[in-house]
Amino acid sequence: MNTESVAVTPEEHFQDKVNREVKIEPRDWMPEKYRQTLIRQISQHAHSEIVGMLPEGNWITRAPSLRRKATLIAKVQDEAGHGLYLYSAAETLGISRAEMIDQLHSGKAKYSSIFNYPTLNWADIGAIGWLVDGAAIMNQVPLCRTSYGPYARAMVRICKEESFHQRQGFEILLTLSKGTEAQRRMCQDAINRWWWPSIMMFGPSDDASPHTAQSMKWKIKRISNDELRQKFVDVIAEQVKILGMTLPDEALAWNEARGHYDFGTINWEEFWNVISGNGPCNRERIAARIAAHEEGAWVREAASAFAEKQRQRSGGKDEKAVA
Ligand SMILES: [Fe+2]
Ligand SMILES: [Fe+2]
């Protein structure tokens, strides 16, 4: 068979691979916009993991038992790990970690808006696990099949850990829901405060997401924001019954004809306001990130000095091995 008779442009060859579900790898040719879209998306995702450690890390010392502390420490460490896989995946596209961290600290890069809300009491840790990690899983499971190889592979492990996070969150709320009247009130209050921000996590509705069509064509994205949001509402509207709690939405009702739950209108003004830096904790989160980065400078210096020493001891062998 003569495969050279049809001249294909690199762009067509790329799209053909995507269509055939062949993963795109770091050394493969890719359209510049594909590369930029992925850098933006993966680094945003990495930033969200790292910033997401802040509202929860806050509760490690105050978790009500040793078991709860150990579980929460493990969860917060998992999120750090997710950040690291994702920064590494983004680096394969030609951006350095230092550049990405700079973009986060200068406010140029975004992270998930949800982490700009405060964690006021212990029940919030349950609500975050159940709703925030729950929404994250809904978003991330389809990313295990995203077209860019390193991103897809990172997501497989991340999703396994996220499902553990969701269960531990639900279990915190389940325990509170079976507790005293005050604990039940805490549980309901946390659900009330986290519900709307968590369904905003799926991003603007499809008609207001200009990048969706292109991302779908490139198979970076496989399911639209509104479809994912609907799936999430359908799951949570059932699970909340097990807790004996309610979701703060009077319009929430099963729609037999659609086979889905109907739900109320999202306050998009709040969404855009928080995204553009005016949420309750935006400044506090970035200040905490910058302080952690500055205070960690000596660790990075020590690690580089140690690596250099090892390199000299091995007579530069390691360097040759990778060259
Ligand atoms: Fe995570
Ligand atoms: Fe998580």
XYZ file of C-alpha atoms and ligand atoms in Angstrom:
325
model
C 0.000 0.000 0.000
C 1.373 3.369 -0.955
C 0.815 5.606 2.030
C 2.900 8.465 0.657
C 0.613 9.323 -2.225
C -1.603 11.568 -0.091
C 0.168 14.646 1.213
C -1.036 15.451 4.689
C -0.204 18.543 6.661
C 1.207 18.088 10.184
C -2.095 19.440 11.458
C -4.094 16.783 9.600
C -1.747 14.049 10.748
C -2.148 15.282 14.331
C -5.944 15.389 14.120
C -5.983 11.927 12.560
C -4.026 10.534 15.511
C -6.389 12.216 17.932
C -9.369 10.777 16.071
C -7.863 7.293 16.222
C -7.334 7.687 19.981
C -3.538 7.565 19.654
C -2.074 9.532 22.571
C -0.048 12.642 21.772
C 3.368 12.470 23.439
C 5.794 15.297 24.388
C 8.078 14.893 21.337
C 5.228 14.658 18.828
C 4.322 17.578 16.609
C 1.308 19.459 17.965
C -0.451 22.712 17.058
C 0.854 25.605 19.126
C -2.656 26.332 20.384
C -3.021 22.755 21.595
C 0.240 23.116 23.523
C -0.819 26.465 25.025
C -4.293 25.211 25.944
C -2.772 22.253 27.747
C -0.169 24.334 29.538
C -2.936 26.613 30.770
C -5.249 23.783 31.764
C -2.679 21.487 33.413
C -0.924 24.282 35.294
C -4.269 25.644 36.497
C -5.111 22.175 37.647
C -1.746 21.823 39.444
C -2.224 25.209 41.141
C -5.686 24.123 42.329
C -4.241 21.027 43.981
C -1.606 23.051 45.811
C -3.861 25.937 46.852
C -6.502 23.347 47.824
C -4.165 22.146 50.564
C -4.548 25.460 52.411
C -8.187 25.450 53.565
C -7.839 21.857 54.760
C -4.313 22.010 56.189
C -5.822 24.602 58.457
C -7.882 21.877 60.175
C -5.215 19.224 60.762
C -4.449 20.363 64.306
C -8.138 20.765 65.109
C -9.478 17.492 63.674
C -11.551 15.842 66.418
C -9.641 12.530 66.808
C -6.341 10.892 65.994
C -7.991 8.899 63.203
C -9.440 12.067 61.660
C -6.065 13.814 61.899
C -4.206 10.917 60.270
C -6.763 10.726 57.440
C -6.717 14.462 56.852
C -2.902 14.580 56.824
C -2.907 11.764 54.256
C -5.444 13.609 52.125
C -3.556 16.900 52.195
C -0.355 15.029 51.263
C -2.178 13.381 48.363
C -3.104 16.832 47.056
C 0.562 17.877 47.164
C 1.369 14.737 45.171
C -1.324 15.594 42.612
C 0.201 19.030 42.220
C 3.617 17.494 41.615
C 2.431 14.989 38.973
C 0.620 17.779 37.200
C 3.498 20.281 37.283
C 5.673 17.507 35.843
C 3.124 16.778 33.115
C 2.973 20.489 32.220
C 6.783 20.687 32.122
C 6.822 18.156 29.268
C 5.149 20.891 27.176
C 8.098 23.241 27.548
C 7.293 25.442 30.521
C 9.365 25.364 33.717
C 7.952 24.856 37.172
C 9.478 28.159 38.296
C 7.551 29.970 35.539
C 4.296 28.302 36.543
C 4.795 29.150 40.210
C 5.548 32.749 39.228
C 2.323 32.928 37.242
C 0.387 31.666 40.258
C 1.983 34.122 42.663
C 1.623 37.114 40.357
C -2.070 36.360 39.821
C -1.581 35.710 36.100
C -2.607 32.060 36.450
C -5.931 30.992 37.892
C -6.797 28.125 40.192
C -10.131 26.639 41.128
C -12.284 29.348 42.655
C -13.673 27.010 45.281
C -10.546 27.360 47.401
C -11.265 31.028 47.920
C -14.062 30.148 50.331
C -13.277 29.806 54.043
C -13.440 26.594 56.111
C -15.314 27.781 59.194
C -15.795 24.555 61.127
C -15.055 20.816 61.116
C -18.157 19.963 59.071
C -16.621 21.996 56.224
C -13.882 19.373 55.919
C -16.579 16.760 55.355
C -18.403 18.951 52.852
C -15.192 19.662 50.944
C -14.359 15.962 50.651
C -17.847 14.993 49.589
C -18.742 17.923 47.326
C -15.472 19.517 46.197
C -13.480 16.328 45.685
C -16.703 14.799 44.341
C -17.021 17.511 41.698
C -13.308 17.162 40.962
C -13.711 13.423 40.276
C -16.629 14.074 37.947
C -14.411 16.480 36.003
C -11.313 14.333 36.142
C -12.480 10.828 35.278
C -12.956 11.792 31.600
C -9.458 13.354 31.705
C -7.972 9.852 32.195
C -8.741 9.507 28.456
C -7.586 12.971 27.435
C -5.513 13.064 24.238
C -2.222 14.209 25.797
C -0.402 11.131 27.164
C 1.389 12.542 30.246
C -1.786 14.319 31.428
C -3.968 11.239 30.919
C -1.542 8.990 32.804
C -1.225 11.423 35.726
C -5.016 11.532 35.997
C -5.395 7.778 36.453
C -3.632 7.763 39.803
C -5.115 11.077 40.856
C -8.649 9.794 40.315
C -8.055 6.738 42.494
C -6.953 8.983 45.341
C -9.777 11.457 44.771
C -12.387 8.752 45.236
C -10.873 8.000 48.630
C -11.092 11.721 49.457
C -14.739 11.817 48.580
C -15.541 8.834 50.770
C -13.719 10.192 53.774
C -15.621 13.481 53.379
C -18.947 11.723 53.140
C -18.104 9.628 56.198
C -17.358 12.773 58.229
C -20.786 14.154 57.328
C -22.497 10.814 57.905
C -21.063 10.703 61.429
C -22.214 14.273 62.119
C -25.638 13.517 60.643
C -26.112 10.785 63.240
C -24.873 12.976 66.087
C -26.430 15.589 68.340
C -28.799 18.298 67.178
C -25.884 20.780 67.115
C -23.813 18.403 64.961
C -26.702 17.935 62.547
C -27.007 21.704 62.260
C -23.265 21.995 61.533
C -23.614 19.354 58.843
C -26.523 21.126 57.138
C -24.844 24.513 57.435
C -21.670 23.246 55.733
C -23.690 21.687 52.901
C -25.585 24.958 52.483
C -22.403 26.974 52.145
C -20.476 24.565 49.848
C -23.233 23.440 47.502
C -23.393 26.382 45.089
C -19.631 26.989 44.899
C -19.148 23.275 44.208
C -21.508 23.218 41.228
C -19.760 26.341 39.939
C -16.589 24.220 39.794
C -17.706 22.842 36.424
C -17.137 26.283 34.971
C -19.393 28.551 32.915
C -22.325 27.014 31.070
C -21.666 25.624 27.605
C -22.954 28.641 25.710
C -20.503 30.840 27.657
C -17.436 28.586 27.203
C -15.742 29.632 23.984
C -12.931 27.045 24.209
C -15.132 23.997 24.603
C -15.656 23.141 20.919
C -11.952 23.232 20.095
C -11.030 21.258 23.227
C -13.632 18.637 22.292
C -12.237 18.354 18.768
C -8.750 17.834 20.181
C -10.206 15.395 22.730
C -8.649 17.313 25.594
C -12.182 17.561 26.905
C -14.778 14.863 26.304
C -17.852 15.946 28.202
C -19.157 19.521 28.363
C -19.374 21.615 31.549
C -23.177 21.466 31.680
C -23.321 17.711 31.134
C -20.784 17.113 33.899
C -22.631 19.481 36.234
C -25.905 17.650 35.576
C -24.303 14.275 36.313
C -22.954 15.664 39.570
C -26.308 17.145 40.644
C -28.014 13.814 39.889
C -25.557 11.881 42.079
C -25.509 14.329 44.988
C -29.271 14.848 45.070
C -29.544 11.123 45.859
C -26.623 10.896 48.294
C -27.868 13.826 50.383
C -30.926 11.717 51.257
C -28.669 9.161 52.973
C -27.415 11.979 55.191
C -30.975 13.040 55.927
C -29.975 16.565 54.849
C -31.125 18.822 52.014
C -29.447 20.844 49.277
C -30.065 24.607 49.488
C -32.017 24.836 46.228
C -35.794 25.119 46.179
C -35.867 24.434 42.461
C -34.228 21.027 42.876
C -36.709 18.402 41.648
C -36.611 15.120 39.762
C -37.723 15.603 36.168
C -39.208 12.354 34.936
C -39.255 13.427 31.283
C -35.583 14.421 31.218
C -34.466 11.603 33.509
C -32.454 14.166 35.469
C -32.816 16.528 38.401
C -33.785 20.095 37.549
C -31.943 22.679 39.598
C -31.914 26.430 40.193
C -29.958 29.166 38.484
C -26.330 29.623 39.384
C -25.251 33.059 40.568
C -22.718 33.706 37.797
C -21.991 37.143 39.094
C -20.554 35.584 42.255
C -18.610 33.087 40.136
C -16.912 35.775 38.007
C -16.343 37.955 41.020
C -14.475 35.200 42.887
C -12.520 34.208 39.760
C -11.389 37.770 39.251
C -9.841 37.868 42.728
C -12.609 39.195 44.955
C -13.689 36.055 46.799
C -13.594 35.868 50.591
C -10.062 34.377 50.770
C -8.264 35.130 47.456
C -5.681 37.449 48.982
C -5.113 35.248 52.011
C -4.535 32.152 49.856
C -1.972 33.784 47.578
C -0.209 35.402 50.533
C 0.029 31.964 52.220
C 1.404 30.428 49.000
C 4.033 33.135 48.573
C 5.092 32.856 52.230
C 5.391 29.050 51.927
C 7.472 29.465 48.771
C 9.798 31.991 50.380
C 10.153 30.025 53.587
C 10.911 26.915 51.543
C 13.775 28.552 49.621
C 16.406 26.970 51.885
C 14.948 23.496 51.231
C 15.225 23.984 47.458
C 18.777 25.317 47.840
C 19.771 22.396 50.078
C 18.252 19.887 47.643
C 20.137 21.428 44.678
C 23.390 21.510 46.662
C 22.903 17.860 47.624
C 22.158 16.854 44.025
C 25.278 18.707 42.880
C 27.397 16.918 45.499
C 26.028 13.543 44.401
C 26.765 14.417 40.803
C 30.372 15.316 41.613
C 30.828 12.135 43.653
C 29.627 9.968 40.816
C 32.103 11.799 38.551
C 29.280 13.181 36.417
C 28.182 9.647 35.459
C 24.534 10.388 36.054
C 24.717 13.254 33.637
C 26.148 11.063 30.893
C 23.489 8.463 31.474
C 20.710 10.916 30.655
C 22.535 12.739 27.859
Fe -6.417 16.294 44.220
Fe -8.722 15.490 46.549
